[in-house]
Tab-separated table of C-alpha atoms and ligand atoms in Angstrom:
chain	number	residue	atom	x	y	z
U	29	UNK	CA	117.538	85.526	121.363
U	30	UNK	CA	118.020	88.676	119.341
U	31	UNK	CA	115.903	87.601	116.179
U	32	UNK	CA	112.536	86.482	117.699
U	33	UNK	CA	110.407	88.740	115.372
U	34	UNK	CA	111.601	86.957	112.147
U	35	UNK	CA	112.181	83.450	113.617
U	36	UNK	CA	109.702	80.624	114.755
U	37	UNK	CA	108.222	81.622	117.970
U	38	UNK	CA	110.141	78.963	119.966
U	39	UNK	CA	113.701	79.748	118.591
U	40	UNK	CA	116.207	80.348	121.217
U	41	UNK	CA	120.046	80.074	121.704
U	42	UNK	CA	120.690	77.143	123.840
U	43	UNK	CA	123.402	76.376	126.472
U	44	UNK	CA	125.848	75.127	123.663
U	45	UNK	CA	125.428	78.423	121.897
U	46	UNK	CA	123.432	76.889	119.025
U	47	UNK	CA	120.108	77.932	117.525
U	48	UNK	CA	117.485	75.635	118.855
U	49	UNK	CA	113.882	75.568	117.463
U	50	UNK	CA	111.178	74.180	119.953
U	51	UNK	CA	113.708	71.972	121.828
U	52	UNK	CA	115.467	70.903	118.633
U	53	UNK	CA	119.196	71.906	118.232
U	54	UNK	CA	119.739	72.962	114.717
U	55	UNK	CA	123.168	71.655	114.574
U	56	UNK	CA	121.824	68.142	115.648
U	57	UNK	CA	119.204	68.395	113.049
U	58	UNK	CA	121.792	68.968	110.264
U	59	UNK	CA	124.157	66.353	111.552
U	60	UNK	CA	121.265	63.878	111.098
U	61	UNK	CA	119.496	65.289	108.051
U	62	UNK	CA	122.175	67.105	106.098
U	63	UNK	CA	121.970	70.445	104.323
U	64	UNK	CA	120.274	72.314	102.853
U	65	UNK	CA	117.590	71.531	105.446
U	66	UNK	CA	114.283	73.217	105.773
U	67	UNK	CA	112.999	73.106	109.314
U	68	UNK	CA	109.382	74.121	110.250
U	69	UNK	CA	108.166	74.679	113.598
U	70	UNK	CA	104.729	73.019	114.075
U	71	UNK	CA	103.624	75.432	116.851
U	72	UNK	CA	104.177	78.477	114.898
U	73	UNK	CA	102.288	77.031	111.976
U	74	UNK	CA	99.282	76.209	114.197
U	75	UNK	CA	99.507	79.570	115.954
U	76	UNK	CA	99.323	81.380	112.653
U	77	UNK	CA	96.116	79.477	111.685
U	78	UNK	CA	94.665	80.016	115.305
U	79	UNK	CA	95.337	83.697	115.112
U	80	UNK	CA	93.348	83.990	111.763
U	81	UNK	CA	90.489	81.732	113.149
U	82	UNK	CA	90.291	83.688	116.327
U	83	UNK	CA	90.410	87.004	114.789
U	84	UNK	CA	87.498	86.183	112.577
U	85	UNK	CA	85.633	84.342	115.588
U	86	UNK	CA	85.816	87.533	117.572
U	87	UNK	CA	83.955	89.429	114.968
U	88	UNK	CA	81.540	87.158	113.002
U	89	UNK	CA	80.307	83.628	112.738
U	90	UNK	CA	80.221	83.662	108.974
U	91	UNK	CA	83.765	83.252	107.687
U	92	UNK	CA	86.111	80.980	106.184
U	93	UNK	CA	90.052	81.105	106.377
U	94	UNK	CA	91.280	79.436	103.237
U	95	UNK	CA	94.944	78.426	103.149
U	96	UNK	CA	96.494	79.301	99.916
U	97	UNK	CA	98.527	76.097	99.498
U	98	UNK	CA	100.742	77.359	96.887
U	99	UNK	CA	102.796	78.979	99.639
U	100	UNK	CA	103.857	75.572	100.721
U	101	UNK	CA	101.958	72.447	99.508
U	102	UNK	CA	102.809	69.238	101.269
U	103	UNK	CA	100.750	66.483	102.738
U	104	UNK	CA	101.790	67.428	106.232
U	105	UNK	CA	100.705	71.209	105.923
U	106	UNK	CA	97.485	70.254	104.245
U	107	UNK	CA	96.651	68.110	107.044
U	108	UNK	CA	97.703	70.512	109.654
U	109	UNK	CA	95.592	73.428	108.354
U	110	UNK	CA	92.798	70.972	108.119
U	111	UNK	CA	92.993	70.154	111.613
U	112	UNK	CA	92.981	73.883	112.524
U	113	UNK	CA	89.745	74.251	110.588
U	114	UNK	CA	90.890	76.100	107.692
U	115	UNK	CA	89.678	75.506	104.099
U	116	UNK	CA	92.127	75.231	101.297
U	117	UNK	CA	93.097	76.979	97.967
U	118	UNK	CA	94.468	74.791	95.212
U	119	UNK	CA	95.666	76.316	92.124
U	120	UNK	CA	96.532	73.033	89.942
U	121	UNK	CA	95.710	69.620	89.584
U	122	UNK	CA	98.840	68.865	91.536
U	123	UNK	CA	97.898	70.959	94.591
U	124	UNK	CA	94.438	69.431	94.458
U	125	UNK	CA	95.874	65.964	94.497
U	126	UNK	CA	98.189	66.664	97.460
U	127	UNK	CA	95.288	68.114	99.363
U	128	UNK	CA	92.968	65.150	98.459
U	129	UNK	CA	95.690	62.713	99.447
U	130	UNK	CA	96.259	64.494	102.620
U	131	UNK	CA	92.498	63.701	103.277
U	132	UNK	CA	91.244	67.254	103.037
U	133	UNK	CA	87.486	67.426	102.742
U	134	UNK	CA	86.862	68.397	99.215
U	135	UNK	CA	83.737	70.574	100.133
U	136	UNK	CA	86.238	73.032	101.751
U	137	UNK	CA	88.496	73.206	98.729
U	138	UNK	CA	88.582	76.227	96.354
U	139	UNK	CA	90.050	75.603	93.082
U	140	UNK	CA	91.812	78.516	91.376
U	141	UNK	CA	93.659	79.087	88.069
U	142	UNK	CA	93.514	81.200	85.040
U	143	UNK	CA	94.061	78.068	82.716
U	144	UNK	CA	92.818	75.052	84.367
U	145	UNK	CA	93.125	72.249	81.946
U	146	UNK	CA	90.404	70.112	80.963
U	147	UNK	CA	92.024	67.167	82.545
U	148	UNK	CA	92.505	68.942	85.749
U	149	UNK	CA	88.950	70.012	85.806
U	150	UNK	CA	87.839	66.516	85.254
U	151	UNK	CA	90.003	65.202	87.910
U	152	UNK	CA	88.598	67.686	90.504
U	153	UNK	CA	85.006	67.161	89.324
U	154	UNK	CA	85.398	63.334	89.613
U	155	UNK	CA	86.621	63.493	93.159
U	156	UNK	CA	84.632	66.382	94.236
U	157	UNK	CA	85.533	69.989	94.790
U	158	UNK	CA	83.769	72.668	96.936
U	159	UNK	CA	84.097	75.717	94.679
U	160	UNK	CA	85.678	76.417	91.367
U	161	UNK	CA	86.823	79.885	91.113
U	162	UNK	CA	86.053	80.553	87.674
U	163	UNK	CA	88.542	82.754	85.912
U	164	UNK	CA	87.251	83.366	82.185
U	165	UNK	CA	84.205	83.267	79.894
U	166	UNK	CA	85.718	80.155	78.105
U	167	UNK	CA	86.021	78.483	81.516
U	168	UNK	CA	82.361	79.337	82.522
U	169	UNK	CA	81.189	77.604	79.226
U	170	UNK	CA	83.617	74.596	79.678
U	171	UNK	CA	82.617	73.975	83.182
U	172	UNK	CA	78.917	74.187	82.465
U	173	UNK	CA	79.257	71.625	79.666
U	174	UNK	CA	81.424	69.376	81.836
U	175	UNK	CA	79.169	69.475	84.875
U	176	UNK	CA	76.017	69.036	82.567
U	177	UNK	CA	77.678	65.790	81.072
U	178	UNK	CA	78.298	64.341	84.511
U	179	UNK	CA	74.953	65.698	85.985
U	180	UNK	CA	74.572	67.579	89.158
U	181	UNK	CA	75.528	71.150	90.057
U	182	UNK	CA	78.943	72.657	90.758
U	183	UNK	CA	79.319	75.668	92.964
U	184	UNK	CA	81.579	78.508	91.815
U	185	UNK	CA	82.968	81.930	92.548
U	186	UNK	CA	83.899	84.336	89.892
U	187	UNK	CA	87.371	85.851	90.061
U	188	UNK	CA	87.061	89.564	89.610
U	189	UNK	CA	90.062	91.901	88.675
U	190	UNK	CA	89.222	94.960	90.556
U	191	UNK	CA	91.741	97.241	88.707
U	192	UNK	CA	93.821	98.118	91.788
U	193	UNK	CA	97.549	98.337	91.809
U	194	UNK	CA	98.698	96.977	95.109
U	195	UNK	CA	101.902	98.369	96.596
U	196	UNK	CA	104.109	95.357	96.140
U	197	UNK	CA	106.702	93.953	93.470
U	198	UNK	CA	104.907	94.140	90.153
U	199	UNK	CA	105.363	90.343	89.585
U	200	UNK	CA	103.247	89.682	92.413
U	201	UNK	CA	100.513	92.355	91.692
U	202	UNK	CA	97.414	90.545	90.423
U	203	UNK	CA	94.598	92.977	90.882
U	204	UNK	CA	95.568	95.475	88.144
U	205	UNK	CA	93.394	95.848	84.896
U	206	UNK	CA	96.348	94.633	82.712
U	207	UNK	CA	96.128	91.101	84.348
U	208	UNK	CA	95.905	87.570	82.969
U	209	UNK	CA	93.597	86.790	85.868
U	210	UNK	CA	89.952	87.005	86.074
U	211	UNK	CA	87.149	89.243	84.805
U	212	UNK	CA	87.881	92.960	84.460
U	213	UNK	CA	85.278	95.648	85.284
U	214	UNK	CA	85.866	97.416	81.998
U	215	UNK	CA	83.221	96.868	79.085
U	216	UNK	CA	80.978	95.112	81.719
U	217	UNK	CA	82.947	91.913	81.581
U	218	UNK	CA	82.403	91.130	85.308
U	219	UNK	CA	78.698	91.883	85.390
U	220	UNK	CA	78.133	89.848	82.278
U	221	UNK	CA	80.152	86.830	83.846
U	222	UNK	CA	77.878	87.163	86.843
U	223	UNK	CA	74.754	87.128	84.429
U	224	UNK	CA	76.131	83.930	82.705
U	225	UNK	CA	76.953	82.360	85.777
U	226	UNK	CA	73.547	82.866	87.269
U	227	UNK	CA	72.013	81.463	83.990
U	228	UNK	CA	74.096	78.380	83.616
U	229	UNK	CA	71.874	75.644	84.717
U	230	UNK	CA	74.637	73.364	86.192
U	231	UNK	CA	76.693	76.191	87.898
U	232	UNK	CA	75.562	77.732	91.378
U	233	UNK	CA	77.109	81.116	91.629
U	234	UNK	CA	77.715	81.409	95.327
U	235	UNK	CA	79.806	84.776	95.254
U	236	UNK	CA	82.767	86.619	94.019
U	237	UNK	CA	86.661	86.464	94.610
U	238	UNK	CA	89.354	89.031	94.122
U	239	UNK	CA	93.131	88.815	95.052
U	240	UNK	CA	95.010	92.008	94.543
U	241	UNK	CA	98.668	90.791	95.306
U	242	UNK	CA	100.933	89.505	97.891
U	243	UNK	CA	103.368	90.829	100.545
U	244	UNK	CA	101.107	93.847	101.043
U	245	UNK	CA	101.898	96.132	104.141
U	246	UNK	CA	98.842	98.539	103.682
U	247	UNK	CA	95.250	97.941	104.287
U	248	UNK	CA	94.133	100.669	101.887
U	249	UNK	CA	94.270	98.490	98.729
U	250	UNK	CA	91.997	95.816	100.484
U	251	UNK	CA	89.467	98.354	101.376
U	252	UNK	CA	89.414	99.655	97.758
U	253	UNK	CA	88.934	96.376	96.427
U	254	UNK	CA	86.060	95.556	98.709
U	255	UNK	CA	84.404	98.737	97.797
U	256	UNK	CA	84.761	98.043	94.088
U	257	UNK	CA	83.413	94.298	94.435
U	258	UNK	CA	80.435	95.632	96.509
U	259	UNK	CA	79.498	98.154	93.916
U	260	UNK	CA	79.514	95.205	91.369
U	261	UNK	CA	77.415	93.110	93.844
U	262	UNK	CA	74.899	96.012	93.875
U	263	UNK	CA	74.885	96.515	90.013
U	264	UNK	CA	74.301	92.863	89.625
U	265	UNK	CA	71.598	92.547	92.194
U	266	UNK	CA	69.783	95.432	90.605
U	267	UNK	CA	70.232	93.999	87.053
U	268	UNK	CA	69.789	90.236	87.575
U	269	UNK	CA	68.838	89.722	91.257
U	270	UNK	CA	72.315	88.437	92.169
U	271	UNK	CA	72.580	87.380	95.801
U	272	UNK	CA	76.230	87.326	96.717
U	273	UNK	CA	76.639	84.835	99.626
U	274	UNK	CA	80.449	84.562	99.566
U	275	UNK	CA	82.919	87.336	99.305
U	276	UNK	CA	86.522	86.066	98.963
U	277	UNK	CA	89.013	89.046	99.338
U	278	UNK	CA	92.161	86.797	98.754
U	279	UNK	CA	95.419	86.523	100.412
U	280	UNK	CA	98.279	89.060	100.462
U	281	UNK	CA	98.988	89.927	104.074
U	282	UNK	CA	102.805	90.839	104.190
U	283	UNK	CA	105.180	89.459	106.485
U	284	UNK	CA	108.412	90.391	108.242
U	285	UNK	CA	111.469	89.037	106.491
U	286	UNK	CA	113.755	91.488	107.987
U	287	UNK	CA	113.823	93.358	111.374
U	288	UNK	CA	112.932	96.441	109.568
U	289	UNK	CA	109.765	95.141	107.907
U	290	UNK	CA	106.562	96.491	109.581
U	291	UNK	CA	103.528	94.498	108.248
U	292	UNK	CA	99.990	94.923	109.873
U	293	UNK	CA	98.997	92.275	112.138
U	294	UNK	CA	96.566	89.328	111.497
U	295	UNK	CA	94.087	91.020	113.844
U	296	UNK	CA	94.285	94.332	111.837
U	297	UNK	CA	93.983	92.600	108.513
U	298	UNK	CA	90.999	90.617	109.562
U	299	UNK	CA	89.323	93.645	111.286
U	300	UNK	CA	89.946	95.495	107.884
U	301	UNK	CA	88.343	92.894	105.941
U	302	UNK	CA	85.401	92.178	108.211
U	303	UNK	CA	84.423	95.851	109.054
U	304	UNK	CA	85.172	96.764	105.442
U	305	UNK	CA	82.680	94.265	104.093
U	306	UNK	CA	80.121	95.180	106.682
U	307	UNK	CA	80.314	98.944	106.064
U	308	UNK	CA	80.362	98.624	102.309
U	309	UNK	CA	77.263	96.259	102.368
U	310	UNK	CA	75.409	98.679	104.654
U	311	UNK	CA	76.123	101.454	102.290
U	312	UNK	CA	74.348	99.620	99.344
U	313	UNK	CA	71.601	98.085	101.776
U	314	UNK	CA	72.341	94.486	100.982
U	315	UNK	CA	72.945	91.542	103.555
U	316	UNK	CA	76.491	90.802	104.589
U	317	UNK	CA	77.981	87.757	102.853
U	318	UNK	CA	80.235	85.279	104.274
U	319	UNK	CA	83.754	86.758	104.411
U	320	UNK	CA	86.604	84.638	103.270
U	321	UNK	CA	90.308	85.267	103.075
U	322	UNK	CA	93.074	83.251	101.546
U	323	UNK	CA	96.480	83.835	103.448
U	324	UNK	CA	99.294	81.743	102.127
U	325	UNK	CA	102.592	83.396	103.046
U	326	UNK	CA	101.323	84.653	106.583
U	327	UNK	CA	100.489	81.233	107.537
U	328	UNK	CA	103.797	79.370	106.700
U	329	UNK	CA	106.692	81.981	106.198
U	330	UNK	CA	107.768	82.513	109.738
U	331	UNK	CA	107.423	78.933	110.687
U	332	UNK	CA	110.184	77.893	108.387
U	333	UNK	CA	113.906	78.403	108.349
U	334	UNK	CA	116.456	77.045	105.963
U	335	UNK	CA	119.946	75.772	107.199
U	336	UNK	CA	122.929	75.422	104.815
U	337	UNK	CA	126.631	74.729	105.224
U	338	UNK	CA	129.214	77.279	104.529
U	339	UNK	CA	131.714	75.689	101.921
U	340	UNK	CA	133.853	78.499	100.598
U	341	UNK	CA	134.500	82.054	101.931
U	342	UNK	CA	136.061	84.490	99.257
U	343	UNK	CA	137.304	87.863	100.404
U	344	UNK	CA	137.675	90.597	97.788
U	345	UNK	CA	139.529	93.347	99.515
U	346	UNK	CA	137.658	96.509	99.408
U	347	UNK	CA	134.752	95.056	97.728
U	348	UNK	CA	132.934	92.221	99.581
U	349	UNK	CA	133.140	88.839	101.074
U	350	UNK	CA	131.400	86.023	99.392
U	351	UNK	CA	130.136	83.203	101.859
U	352	UNK	CA	128.863	80.436	99.539
U	353	UNK	CA	126.495	77.805	100.765
U	354	UNK	CA	125.261	74.428	99.716
U	355	UNK	CA	122.036	75.595	98.349
U	356	UNK	CA	120.667	78.931	96.576
U	357	UNK	CA	118.502	79.793	93.770
U	358	UNK	CA	117.370	76.107	93.501
U	359	UNK	CA	115.761	76.148	97.025
U	360	UNK	CA	115.050	79.925	97.257
U	361	UNK	CA	114.528	81.624	94.103
U	362	UNK	CA	112.937	84.876	95.728
U	363	UNK	CA	115.924	86.954	96.044
U	364	UNK	CA	116.637	86.580	92.436
U	365	UNK	CA	113.118	86.908	91.136
U	366	UNK	CA	111.760	89.743	93.296
U	367	UNK	CA	114.946	91.134	94.929
U	368	UNK	CA	113.442	89.751	98.129
U	369	UNK	CA	115.624	90.539	101.403
U	370	UNK	CA	116.444	88.011	103.874
U	371	UNK	CA	118.650	87.894	107.013
U	372	UNK	CA	120.875	85.176	108.149
U	373	UNK	CA	122.698	83.916	111.129
U	374	UNK	CA	125.557	81.330	112.135
U	375	UNK	CA	123.614	78.727	113.994
U	376	UNK	CA	126.466	77.054	115.541
U	377	UNK	CA	127.670	80.362	117.182
U	378	UNK	CA	124.227	81.874	117.712
U	379	UNK	CA	125.602	83.904	120.745
U	380	UNK	CA	128.528	85.557	118.916
U	381	UNK	CA	128.151	89.129	117.836
U	382	UNK	CA	126.990	89.624	114.406
U	383	UNK	CA	129.797	91.992	113.455
U	384	UNK	CA	130.673	90.881	109.899
U	385	UNK	CA	129.012	92.032	106.784
U	386	UNK	CA	129.072	89.475	103.960
U	387	UNK	CA	127.163	88.415	100.838
U	388	UNK	CA	125.520	84.975	101.096
U	389	UNK	CA	125.881	83.313	97.737
U	390	UNK	CA	124.476	80.068	96.447
U	391	UNK	CA	126.336	77.193	94.691
U	392	UNK	CA	124.652	77.484	91.188
U	393	UNK	CA	126.435	78.541	88.077
U	394	UNK	CA	125.121	82.035	87.944
U	395	UNK	CA	126.656	85.346	89.184
U	396	UNK	CA	123.070	86.316	90.308
U	397	UNK	CA	122.771	83.393	92.628
U	398	UNK	CA	122.803	85.446	95.738
U	399	UNK	CA	120.797	84.777	98.801
U	400	UNK	CA	121.521	87.728	100.833
U	401	UNK	CA	123.364	90.848	100.013
U	402	UNK	CA	125.112	92.546	103.067
U	403	UNK	CA	123.946	90.009	105.626
U	404	UNK	CA	125.339	90.945	109.102
U	405	UNK	CA	126.427	87.717	110.845
U	406	UNK	CA	128.983	86.342	113.181
U	407	UNK	CA	132.625	85.993	111.588
U	408	UNK	CA	131.890	83.026	109.306
U	409	UNK	CA	134.221	79.937	109.140
U	410	UNK	CA	134.188	77.023	106.898
U	411	UNK	CA	131.801	74.376	107.947
U	412	UNK	CA	129.579	76.787	109.745
U	413	UNK	CA	125.764	76.256	109.531
U	414	UNK	CA	124.143	79.322	108.189
U	415	UNK	CA	120.356	79.833	108.807
U	416	UNK	CA	118.127	82.028	106.763
U	417	UNK	CA	114.762	82.631	108.648
U	418	UNK	CA	111.272	83.267	107.221
U	419	UNK	CA	111.869	80.783	104.487
U	420	UNK	CA	108.730	78.931	105.054
U	421	UNK	CA	106.696	80.330	102.129
U	422	UNK	CA	107.276	80.192	98.358
U	423	UNK	CA	110.805	78.610	98.773
U	424	UNK	CA	110.302	74.870	98.804
U	425	UNK	CA	107.089	75.375	96.331
U	426	UNK	CA	109.417	77.177	93.785
U	427	UNK	CA	112.359	74.869	94.217
U	428	UNK	CA	114.106	73.459	91.244
U	429	UNK	CA	116.757	70.982	90.312
U	430	UNK	CA	118.713	73.714	88.520
U	431	UNK	CA	122.422	72.405	88.230
U	432	UNK	CA	121.456	68.803	89.164
U	433	UNK	CA	120.750	69.846	92.759
U	434	UNK	CA	118.283	67.459	94.535
U	435	UNK	CA	115.647	69.396	96.464
U	436	UNK	CA	116.105	69.689	100.198
U	437	UNK	CA	114.785	67.703	103.034
U	438	UNK	CA	111.982	69.211	105.039
U	439	UNK	CA	111.472	68.379	108.696
U	440	UNK	CA	108.923	69.585	111.257
U	441	UNK	CA	109.798	70.093	114.792
U	442	UNK	CA	107.713	70.118	118.193
U	443	UNK	CA	108.731	69.749	121.701
U	444	UNK	CA	112.213	68.424	120.935
U	445	UNK	CA	110.823	65.779	118.553
U	446	UNK	CA	111.387	65.746	114.831
U	447	UNK	CA	109.524	64.522	111.804
U	448	UNK	CA	110.551	64.309	108.320
U	449	UNK	CA	107.802	65.712	105.979
U	450	UNK	CA	109.783	65.591	102.750
U	451	UNK	CA	112.714	63.422	102.223
U	452	UNK	CA	115.788	64.863	100.529
U	453	UNK	CA	115.715	63.950	96.810
U	454	UNK	CA	118.577	61.636	95.639
U	455	UNK	CA	120.567	61.812	92.552
U	456	UNK	CA	118.649	58.909	91.286
U	457	UNK	CA	115.459	60.827	91.722
U	458	UNK	CA	116.958	63.451	89.305
U	459	UNK	CA	117.040	60.931	86.560
U	460	UNK	CA	114.153	58.709	87.569
U	461	UNK	CA	111.793	59.944	84.724
U	462	UNK	CA	114.508	59.906	82.174
U	463	UNK	CA	115.119	57.142	79.768
U	464	UNK	CA	118.550	55.901	78.418
U	465	UNK	CA	119.129	57.177	75.029
U	466	UNK	CA	120.626	54.775	72.411
U	467	UNK	CA	122.066	56.891	69.562
A	16	LLP	N1	94.868	83.690	96.613
A	16	LLP	C1	95.246	83.743	95.418
A	16	LLP	C2	94.206	83.728	94.226
A	16	LLP	C3	96.547	83.908	94.973
A	16	LLP	O1	96.924	84.076	93.730
A	16	LLP	C4	97.551	83.947	96.000
A	16	LLP	C5	99.053	84.207	95.623
A	16	LLP	C6	97.146	83.895	97.399
A	16	LLP	C7	95.628	83.645	97.467
A	16	LLP	C8	98.020	83.818	98.519
A	16	LLP	O2	98.749	85.238	98.749
A	16	LLP	P1	99.695	85.471	99.961
A	16	LLP	O3	98.712	85.362	101.207
A	16	LLP	O4	100.560	84.295	100.035
A	16	LLP	O5	100.106	86.608	99.851
A	16	LLP	N2	105.821	83.734	94.499
A	16	LLP	C9	105.502	84.922	95.119
A	16	LLP	C10	104.050	85.045	95.634
A	16	LLP	C11	102.970	84.778	94.566
A	16	LLP	C12	101.681	84.673	95.108
A	16	LLP	C13	100.644	84.176	94.054
A	16	LLP	N3	99.419	84.322	94.665
A	16	LLP	C14	106.570	85.139	96.282
A	16	LLP	O6	107.437	84.268	96.516
A	16	LLP	O7	106.467	86.284	96.933
């Protein structure tokens, strides 16, 4: 197997020369479930969770690993991360609902969003939610009133925007001053939010949160964010006696999409966060809070691959060869949206040398619907099964029905056994919510 770094841990080439994932031949899987098919390896999913948990346990007792469910929010994955002892971040009523229906304990849920609707908040308060991560002054006021009406006290964190530009695509930077998220540090907004949070009788301000961006390869930005948050903690401690018990430093750990990518390891990421918080709290002479991180991509991306069928091959001499597959921007928007790079392979000839450079295109009516530019694969033939690795994060979640394409099926494999975790949509699903129109 030549691609182990970007494939699920138990991906091999089997005797038939096929890609096999934890005992399941990908060609058999697509024969049964069709394409496009998303295949997740359960062991890799659990392993990523365990690496985070172990890296923390080796360093501290007071931590929480909060899975950012936006990366892949399904009943199966919510259940699995719960079993592994993680908490969960939900960023909408729909993600909250999915986690709730998966049986996720509400006290381990963190509810995010810069514009949670009143209805969404009602739904979460009625069924219980561990922490609401409050994003704005108006939300502080609304939440206080809503909890007062219901009775009781709701635990909250405040989302702080530390004013840091993480080194990543501008669409997935979130910590910079010019951001729709959170309380900025200018004009004393963040300190004012802490003051109001402490004063609100029906809110219990447990701590602070910051998320600076996603697919980040350097620890430096996280260190800066911690330092800025801790300065704020000190200021608020001196001004209003604020005791920060929880410091949630967000997600953002980058992953390997291609062989050339060089992200830091989970171990290094956790070490950076735990030691960073310790050192910074020592600097200001205050007790070390619980350290929380919110990984999404780094839990699920590597566990998932997408299998497509090659439908047409168009050679434009001297320019390029387009290999078109039966999916594309409706099941993986990331190349179009972020210029994200991926690799590909022909799964039915996994042993054949990858000696042909092609452009993998989708089937949608847009020229920009390209999945991989200059992919190096075995010489493609019609009917081949083309697999793209590292599609486990932010692909299914951002999928659409563009051009009337039903969303793909998703299966989970383990020890040669396969379970469907999401059924393929049907054409009738596409129109299920539509009503006939008599003109
Ligand atoms: N916490 C918060 C508050 C977030 O907004 C996010 C991601 C995370 C945690 C998880 O970050 P991660 O560990 O996955 O980097 N659709 C984009 C990614 C958007 C990320 C948004 N927030 C993509 O496909 O790259």
